[in-house]
mmCIF file of C-alpha atoms in Angstrom:
data_model
loop_
_atom_site.group_PDB
_atom_site.id
_atom_site.type_symbol
_atom_site.label_atom_id
_atom_site.label_comp_id
_atom_site.label_asym_id
_atom_site.label_seq_id
_atom_site.Cartn_x
_atom_site.Cartn_y
_atom_site.Cartn_z
ATOM 1 C CA MET X 62 20.665 73.844 -17.946
ATOM 2 C CA SER X 63 23.205 71.621 -16.267
ATOM 3 C CA THR X 64 26.709 72.778 -15.384
ATOM 4 C CA SER X 65 29.483 71.198 -17.409
ATOM 5 C CA LYS X 66 32.544 69.657 -15.817
ATOM 6 C CA PHE X 67 34.585 72.503 -17.277
ATOM 7 C CA ASP X 68 32.277 75.104 -15.703
ATOM 8 C CA GLU X 69 32.799 73.346 -12.391
ATOM 9 C CA LEU X 70 36.579 73.766 -12.773
ATOM 10 C CA VAL X 71 36.152 77.437 -13.711
ATOM 11 C CA ALA X 72 33.996 78.000 -10.628
ATOM 12 C CA ILE X 73 36.626 76.421 -8.355
ATOM 13 C CA LEU X 74 39.350 78.630 -9.786
ATOM 14 C CA SER X 75 37.165 81.758 -9.733
ATOM 15 C CA GLU X 76 36.581 81.260 -6.017
ATOM 16 C CA ASP X 77 40.325 80.719 -5.492
ATOM 17 C CA TYR X 78 41.100 83.958 -7.370
ATOM 18 C CA ARG X 79 38.544 85.829 -5.258
ATOM 19 C CA LYS X 80 40.000 84.579 -1.965
ATOM 20 C CA THR X 81 43.579 85.263 -3.096
ATOM 21 C CA GLU X 82 42.679 88.834 -4.069
ATOM 22 C CA GLU X 83 41.020 89.314 -0.672
ATOM 23 C CA TYR X 84 44.163 87.988 1.040
ATOM 24 C CA LEU X 85 46.414 90.403 -0.878
ATOM 25 C CA GLU X 86 44.027 93.283 -0.214
ATOM 26 C CA ARG X 87 43.965 92.528 3.542
ATOM 27 C CA ASN X 88 47.775 92.514 3.653
ATOM 28 C CA SER X 89 47.986 95.690 1.585
ATOM 29 C CA ASN X 90 45.454 97.412 3.863
ATOM 30 C CA PHE X 91 47.351 96.245 6.937
ATOM 31 C CA ILE X 92 50.680 97.636 5.660
ATOM 32 C CA GLU X 93 48.942 100.921 4.848
ATOM 33 C CA GLN X 94 47.445 100.970 8.356
ATOM 34 C CA LEU X 95 50.924 100.299 9.780
ATOM 35 C CA THR X 96 52.339 103.363 8.020
ATOM 36 C CA LEU X 97 49.424 105.469 9.280
ATOM 37 C CA LYS X 98 49.986 104.292 12.870
ATOM 38 C CA LEU X 99 53.719 105.095 12.671
ATOM 39 C CA ASP X 100 52.988 108.498 11.177
ATOM 40 C CA ASP X 101 50.445 109.183 13.917
ATOM 41 C CA TYR X 102 52.874 108.129 16.693
ATOM 42 C CA ILE X 103 56.011 109.812 15.351
ATOM 43 C CA GLY X 104 54.279 112.798 13.757
ATOM 44 C CA CYS X 105 56.515 112.693 10.683
ATOM 45 C CA GLY X 106 53.846 113.097 7.991
ATOM 46 C CA LEU X 107 53.204 110.432 5.358
ATOM 47 C CA SER X 108 55.296 112.431 2.895
ATOM 48 C CA ASN X 109 58.385 111.399 4.897
ATOM 49 C CA LEU X 110 57.672 107.651 4.705
ATOM 50 C CA PHE X 111 59.041 105.654 1.779
ATOM 51 C CA CYS X 112 59.726 102.127 0.637
ATOM 52 C CA PHE X 113 63.503 101.670 0.418
ATOM 53 C CA ILE X 114 64.804 100.446 -2.939
ATOM 54 C CA GLU X 115 68.228 98.792 -2.832
ATOM 55 C CA GLU X 116 68.948 99.004 -6.554
ATOM 56 C CA GLY X 117 68.495 101.698 -9.153
ATOM 57 C CA GLU X 118 69.006 105.436 -9.357
ATOM 58 C CA LYS X 119 66.243 106.274 -6.885
ATOM 59 C CA ASN X 120 66.508 104.639 -3.482
ATOM 60 C CA LYS X 121 62.949 105.321 -2.384
ATOM 61 C CA ALA X 122 59.318 105.160 -3.451
ATOM 62 C CA PRO X 123 56.541 107.020 -1.576
ATOM 63 C CA VAL X 124 54.194 104.910 0.539
ATOM 64 C CA GLU X 125 51.341 107.408 0.683
ATOM 65 C CA ASN X 126 48.380 105.977 -1.281
ATOM 66 C CA ASN X 127 50.832 103.617 -2.953
ATOM 67 C CA ILE X 128 51.017 100.302 -1.047
ATOM 68 C CA GLU X 129 49.240 98.240 -3.734
ATOM 69 C CA SER X 130 51.630 99.596 -6.383
ATOM 70 C CA LEU X 131 54.650 98.835 -4.196
ATOM 71 C CA MET X 132 53.432 95.248 -3.882
ATOM 72 C CA ALA X 133 52.697 94.964 -7.618
ATOM 73 C CA GLU X 134 56.178 96.316 -8.455
ATOM 74 C CA ASN X 135 57.788 93.774 -6.081
ATOM 75 C CA LEU X 136 59.223 96.475 -3.823
ATOM 76 C CA ILE X 137 57.359 94.881 -0.931
ATOM 77 C CA VAL X 138 58.491 91.302 -1.514
ATOM 78 C CA VAL X 139 57.115 87.917 -0.467
ATOM 79 C CA THR X 140 59.589 85.573 1.238
ATOM 80 C CA ASP X 141 59.836 81.808 0.845
ATOM 81 C CA ASP X 142 57.798 81.405 4.031
ATOM 82 C CA PHE X 143 54.994 83.638 2.663
ATOM 83 C CA CYS X 144 55.697 86.816 4.633
ATOM 84 C CA PHE X 145 55.757 90.331 3.201
ATOM 85 C CA VAL X 146 59.039 92.202 3.728
ATOM 86 C CA PHE X 147 58.528 95.957 3.897
ATOM 87 C CA PRO X 148 61.730 98.044 3.959
ATOM 88 C CA LEU X 149 60.299 101.224 5.493
ATOM 89 C CA MET X 150 62.434 104.338 5.088
ATOM 90 C CA ILE X 151 61.801 107.280 7.408
ATOM 91 C CA GLN X 152 63.189 110.524 5.988
ATOM 92 C CA ILE X 153 64.111 112.781 8.904
ATOM 93 C CA LYS X 154 65.787 115.596 6.962
ATOM 94 C CA SER X 155 65.051 116.172 3.301
ATOM 95 C CA ASN X 156 68.358 117.976 2.775
ATOM 96 C CA SER X 157 71.126 115.473 3.473
ATOM 97 C CA PHE X 158 74.685 116.451 4.429
ATOM 98 C CA ASP X 159 76.080 118.943 1.900
ATOM 99 C CA ASN X 160 79.525 117.694 1.042
ATOM 100 C CA HIS X 161 80.144 120.298 -1.650
ATOM 101 C CA HIS X 162 83.232 121.536 0.207
ATOM 102 C CA TRP X 163 84.117 118.137 1.680
ATOM 103 C CA ASN X 164 85.738 114.947 0.510
ATOM 104 C CA PRO X 165 82.946 112.838 -1.132
ATOM 105 C CA SER X 166 84.328 109.671 0.486
ATOM 106 C CA PHE X 167 83.341 111.118 3.893
ATOM 107 C CA LYS X 168 79.677 110.705 2.978
ATOM 108 C CA LYS X 169 80.293 107.412 1.184
ATOM 109 C CA SER X 170 81.918 106.020 4.353
ATOM 110 C CA TYR X 171 78.717 106.784 6.314
ATOM 111 C CA LEU X 172 80.491 109.409 8.423
ATOM 112 C CA ALA X 173 78.086 112.185 7.403
ATOM 113 C CA PRO X 174 75.069 112.833 9.655
ATOM 114 C CA PRO X 175 72.177 110.524 8.695
ATOM 115 C CA SER X 176 69.060 111.912 7.085
ATOM 116 C CA LYS X 177 67.126 108.633 6.740
ATOM 117 C CA VAL X 178 66.618 105.407 8.697
ATOM 118 C CA VAL X 179 65.425 102.140 7.149
ATOM 119 C CA LEU X 180 63.502 99.561 9.181
ATOM 120 C CA PHE X 181 63.016 96.118 7.657
ATOM 121 C CA LEU X 182 59.567 94.970 8.776
ATOM 122 C CA THR X 183 58.174 91.499 8.081
ATOM 123 C CA ILE X 184 54.407 91.068 8.013
ATOM 124 C CA GLU X 185 52.568 87.754 8.203
ATOM 125 C CA GLN X 186 48.826 87.248 8.317
ATOM 126 C CA GLN X 187 48.034 84.695 11.016
ATOM 127 C CA GLU X 188 44.247 84.780 10.820
ATOM 128 C CA GLU X 189 41.721 87.009 9.079
ATOM 129 C CA ASN X 190 42.028 89.635 11.814
ATOM 130 C CA LEU X 191 45.449 88.843 13.288
ATOM 131 C CA PHE X 192 48.854 89.738 11.891
ATOM 132 C CA SER X 193 52.375 89.413 13.205
ATOM 133 C CA VAL X 194 55.016 92.047 12.537
ATOM 134 C CA THR X 195 58.687 91.210 13.009
ATOM 135 C CA ALA X 196 60.506 94.462 13.720
ATOM 136 C CA PRO X 197 63.799 95.627 15.230
ATOM 137 C CA ILE X 198 63.853 96.501 18.927
ATOM 138 C CA ILE X 199 66.431 97.871 21.356
ATOM 139 C CA ASN X 200 67.103 95.213 23.993
ATOM 140 C CA GLU X 201 68.223 95.717 27.618
ATOM 141 C CA GLU X 202 71.886 95.749 26.513
ATOM 142 C CA GLU X 203 71.026 98.643 24.136
ATOM 143 C CA GLN X 204 71.606 96.381 21.119
ATOM 144 C CA VAL X 205 69.340 95.882 18.113
ATOM 145 C CA GLU X 206 67.524 92.578 17.875
ATOM 146 C CA GLU X 207 64.157 91.594 16.485
ATOM 147 C CA LYS X 208 60.815 90.816 18.052
ATOM 148 C CA ILE X 209 57.498 89.516 16.770
ATOM 149 C CA PHE X 210 54.549 91.772 17.608
ATOM 150 C CA PRO X 211 51.039 90.270 17.343
ATOM 151 C CA ILE X 212 48.694 92.926 15.970
ATOM 152 C CA THR X 213 44.904 92.943 15.846
ATOM 153 C CA PRO X 214 44.343 95.794 13.360
ATOM 154 C CA ASN X 215 41.121 97.088 14.948
ATOM 155 C CA SER X 216 42.583 97.161 18.470
ATOM 156 C CA GLU X 217 44.390 100.442 19.159
ATOM 157 C CA ASP X 218 46.193 98.944 22.159
ATOM 158 C CA SER X 219 47.803 96.192 20.092
ATOM 159 C CA TRP X 220 49.719 98.792 18.028
ATOM 160 C CA ASN X 221 51.269 100.670 20.972
ATOM 161 C CA GLU X 222 54.321 98.513 21.677
ATOM 162 C CA LEU X 223 55.217 98.170 17.995
ATOM 163 C CA VAL X 224 55.139 101.873 17.110
ATOM 164 C CA GLU X 225 56.911 102.850 20.332
ATOM 165 C CA SER X 226 59.613 100.275 19.655
ATOM 166 C CA CYS X 227 60.093 101.512 16.071
ATOM 167 C CA PHE X 228 60.523 105.077 17.355
ATOM 168 C CA LYS X 229 63.115 103.951 19.931
ATOM 169 C CA VAL X 230 65.075 102.093 17.241
ATOM 170 C CA ILE X 231 65.046 105.122 14.922
ATOM 171 C CA LYS X 232 66.155 107.407 17.755
ATOM 172 C CA LYS X 233 68.921 105.024 18.875
ATOM 173 C CA THR X 234 70.126 104.679 15.276
ATOM 174 C CA ILE X 235 70.692 108.423 14.820
ATOM 175 C CA GLU X 236 71.913 109.247 18.346
ATOM 176 C CA GLY X 237 75.577 109.634 19.238
ATOM 177 C CA GLY X 238 76.738 111.980 16.523
ATOM 178 C CA LEU X 239 80.045 111.876 14.700
ATOM 179 C CA GLU X 240 81.862 110.273 17.638
ATOM 180 C CA LYS X 241 79.560 107.225 17.480
ATOM 181 C CA ARG X 242 79.905 106.974 13.696
ATOM 182 C CA LEU X 243 83.698 107.075 13.951
ATOM 183 C CA ARG X 244 83.656 104.356 16.635
ATOM 184 C CA GLU X 245 81.316 102.160 14.617
ATOM 185 C CA SER X 246 83.406 102.510 11.462
ATOM 186 C CA LEU X 247 86.314 100.893 13.299
ATOM 187 C CA ILE X 248 84.338 97.773 14.255
ATOM 188 C CA LYS X 249 82.125 97.417 11.181
ATOM 189 C CA THR X 250 81.610 93.810 10.015
ATOM 190 C CA ASP X 251 79.796 92.311 7.049
ATOM 191 C CA ASP X 252 77.612 90.098 9.234
ATOM 192 C CA THR X 253 75.883 93.051 10.933
ATOM 193 C CA PRO X 254 72.108 92.430 10.969
ATOM 194 C CA LYS X 255 70.343 94.511 8.345
ATOM 195 C CA ARG X 256 67.057 94.931 10.221
ATOM 196 C CA VAL X 257 67.795 98.646 10.613
ATOM 197 C CA PHE X 258 70.325 101.030 9.142
ATOM 198 C CA ARG X 259 70.837 104.715 8.508
ATOM 199 C CA LEU X 260 71.531 106.562 5.270
ATOM 200 C CA PRO X 261 73.372 109.862 4.830
#
């Protein structure tokens, strides 16, 4: 029995669907692997890693066993240049600053000690087994900038610089105490890069 022209079109699209699903699955698996590598390096436990949500009552969604859902719910978004943006929230203390006896605006002004840090990571698949991750780093002037890290998922060595850099950024973000937060509140501008920030 010969194949109809329509069947030929269906076959072309079926193959396209298959390859697109494989592409999404590879990216989902890579993001999951990224969270596992960070957890392994920092030792925070997957239960302290979340996807940051900018809008809504809840500002976080768990990443553990949940990357595909986060992508399906558009919490890990695709940019115009076909990269996945993953706003990774690291919860350092589950009990944030108790302002029961304090002025609520103290916490709202980001003067309370932070309990969470958010890193905006951008993931792009370069080849079948090569990804690039754009992540914040601390440069020689002790300022935050971004760097592109090439990652071969199956090579342990290719992860080292990325996870170490993420840890340094998290540490730098929470260091300095109240004195640093008071200083920063005096020079805060709206054009501050949002690659990394802390939450009370």
